[in-house]
């Protein structure tokens, strides 16, 4: 990453990580579908890039109606 204090780039080795996501889709009838998704369900702290925090746990609900 770029270190603004020394005005140079610095090589950094990040720790390995694994996160758990889950998604459930439920077809209520031929017109209506519900989707529940969770990301990082154990709220693991990790870094994809040095100096930036990762996203925490997230829950998403989607309802879809089509005709």
Coordinates of N, CA and C in Angstrom, one line a residue:
X1 N 0.8 -1.2 0.0 CA 0.0 0.0 0.0 C 0.9 1.2 0.0
X2 N 0.3 2.4 -0.2 CA 1.0 3.7 -0.3 C 1.1 4.3 1.1
X3 N 2.2 4.5 1.6 CA 2.4 5.1 3.0 C 2.6 6.6 2.8
X4 N 1.7 7.5 3.1 CA 1.9 8.9 2.9 C 2.9 9.6 3.8
X5 N 3.3 8.9 4.9 CA 4.3 9.5 5.8 C 5.7 9.4 5.1
X6 N 6.0 8.3 4.5 CA 7.3 8.2 3.8 C 7.2 8.4 2.3
X7 N 6.1 8.7 1.8 CA 5.8 9.0 0.4 C 6.4 7.8 -0.5
X8 N 6.0 6.6 -0.1 CA 6.5 5.5 -0.9 C 5.5 4.3 -0.7
X9 N 5.6 3.3 -1.5 CA 4.8 2.1 -1.4 C 5.5 1.1 -0.5
X10 N 4.7 0.3 0.3 CA 5.3 -0.6 1.2 C 4.6 -2.0 0.9
X11 N 5.4 -3.0 0.8 CA 4.8 -4.4 0.6 C 4.3 -4.9 2.0
X12 N 3.1 -5.4 2.0 CA 2.5 -5.9 3.2 C 2.0 -7.3 2.9
X13 N 2.2 -8.3 3.8 CA 1.6 -9.6 3.7 C 0.4 -9.7 4.6
X14 N -0.8 -9.9 4.1 CA -2.0 -10.0 4.9 C -2.2 -11.4 5.3
X15 N -2.9 -11.6 6.4 CA -3.3 -12.9 6.9 C -4.4 -13.5 6.1
X16 N -4.3 -14.8 5.9 CA -5.4 -15.5 5.2 C -6.7 -15.5 6.0
X17 N -7.8 -15.6 5.3 CA -9.1 -15.6 6.0 C -10.1 -16.4 5.2
X18 N -11.1 -16.8 5.9 CA -12.3 -17.4 5.2 C -13.5 -16.9 5.9
X19 N -14.5 -16.6 5.1 CA -15.8 -16.2 5.6 C -16.9 -17.1 5.2
X20 N -18.0 -17.1 5.8 CA -19.2 -17.9 5.5 C -20.4 -17.1 5.1
X21 N -20.9 -17.4 3.9 CA -22.1 -16.7 3.4 C -23.2 -17.8 3.2
X22 N -24.4 -17.4 3.2 CA -25.5 -18.4 3.0 C -26.6 -17.6 2.3
X23 N -27.3 -18.4 1.4 CA -28.4 -17.8 0.6 C -29.5 -18.9 0.6
X24 N -30.8 -18.4 0.8 CA -31.9 -19.3 0.7 C -33.0 -18.7 -0.2
X25 N -33.4 -19.5 -1.2 CA -34.5 -19.0 -2.1 C -35.7 -19.9 -1.9
X26 N -36.8 -19.2 -1.8 CA -38.1 -20.0 -1.6 C -39.1 -19.5 -2.6
X27 N -39.6 -20.5 -3.4 CA -40.6 -20.2 -4.4 C -42.0 -20.4 -3.8
X28 N -42.7 -19.3 -3.5 CA -44.0 -19.4 -2.9 C -45.1 -19.9 -3.8
X29 N -45.1 -19.4 -5.0 CA -45.9 -19.9 -6.1 C -45.3 -19.4 -7.4
X30 N -45.9 -19.7 -8.5 CA -45.2 -19.4 -9.8 C -45.0 -17.9 -10.1
X31 N -45.6 -17.0 -9.2 CA -45.4 -15.6 -9.4 C -44.6 -14.9 -8.3
X32 N -44.4 -15.5 -7.2 CA -43.8 -14.9 -6.1 C -42.6 -15.7 -5.5
X33 N -41.4 -15.1 -5.4 CA -40.2 -15.7 -4.8 C -39.6 -14.8 -3.7
X34 N -39.1 -15.4 -2.7 CA -38.5 -14.7 -1.6 C -37.1 -15.2 -1.5
X35 N -36.1 -14.3 -1.2 CA -34.7 -14.7 -1.2 C -34.2 -14.1 0.1
X36 N -33.5 -14.9 0.9 CA -32.8 -14.4 2.2 C -31.3 -14.7 2.0
X37 N -30.5 -13.7 2.2 CA -29.0 -13.9 2.0 C -28.3 -13.2 3.2
X38 N -27.3 -13.9 3.7 CA -26.5 -13.4 4.8 C -25.0 -13.5 4.4
X39 N -24.2 -12.5 4.6 CA -22.8 -12.5 4.3 C -22.0 -12.3 5.6
X40 N -20.9 -13.1 5.6 CA -20.0 -13.1 6.8 C -20.8 -13.3 8.1
X41 N -21.5 -14.4 8.1 CA -22.4 -14.7 9.2 C -21.8 -14.8 10.6
X42 N -20.5 -15.1 10.6 CA -19.8 -15.1 11.9 C -19.1 -13.8 12.2
X43 N -19.3 -12.8 11.4 CA -18.8 -11.4 11.6 C -17.2 -11.5 11.8
X44 N -16.6 -12.2 10.9 CA -15.1 -12.3 10.9 C -14.5 -11.0 10.5
X45 N -13.5 -10.6 11.3 CA -12.7 -9.4 10.9 C -11.5 -9.8 10.0
X46 N -11.5 -9.2 8.8 CA -10.4 -9.6 7.9 C -10.1 -8.3 7.0
X47 N -9.0 -8.4 6.3 CA -8.6 -7.3 5.4 C -8.3 -7.8 4.0
X48 N -9.0 -7.2 3.0 CA -8.7 -7.5 1.6 C -7.6 -6.6 1.1
X49 N -7.5 -5.4 1.6 CA -6.4 -4.5 1.3 C -5.9 -3.9 2.6
X50 N -4.6 -3.7 2.7 CA -4.0 -3.1 3.9 C -4.5 -1.7 4.0
X51 N -4.9 -1.3 5.2 CA -5.3 0.0 5.5 C -6.8 0.2 5.4
X52 N -7.6 -0.8 4.9 CA -9.0 -0.6 4.7 C -9.7 -1.8 5.4
X53 N -10.8 -1.4 6.1 CA -11.6 -2.4 6.9 C -12.4 -3.2 5.9
X54 N -12.8 -4.4 6.3 CA -13.7 -5.2 5.5 C -15.2 -4.9 5.9
X55 N -16.1 -5.4 5.1 CA -17.5 -5.3 5.5 C -17.8 -6.3 6.6
X56 N -18.7 -5.9 7.5 CA -19.1 -6.8 8.6 C -20.2 -7.7 8.1
X57 N -20.9 -8.2 9.1 CA -22.1 -9.1 8.8 C -23.2 -8.3 8.1
X58 N -23.8 -9.0 7.2 CA -24.9 -8.3 6.5 C -26.0 -9.3 6.2
X59 N -27.3 -8.8 6.3 CA -28.5 -9.6 6.0 C -29.3 -8.9 5.0
X60 N -29.8 -9.6 4.0 CA -30.5 -9.1 2.9 C -31.8 -9.9 2.6
X61 N -32.9 -9.2 2.4 CA -34.2 -9.9 2.1 C -34.7 -9.3 0.8
X62 N -35.0 -10.2 -0.1 CA -35.6 -9.7 -1.4 C -36.8 -10.5 -1.7
X63 N -37.9 -9.8 -2.1 CA -39.1 -10.4 -2.6 C -39.3 -10.0 -4.1
X64 N -39.6 -11.0 -4.9 CA -39.8 -10.8 -6.3 C -41.1 -11.3 -6.8
X65 N -41.8 -10.4 -7.4 CA -43.1 -10.8 -8.0 C -43.0 -10.6 -9.5
X66 N -43.3 -11.6 -10.3 CA -43.3 -11.6 -11.7 C -44.6 -12.1 -12.3
X67 N -45.0 -11.6 -13.4 CA -46.2 -12.1 -14.1 C -46.0 -12.3 -15.6

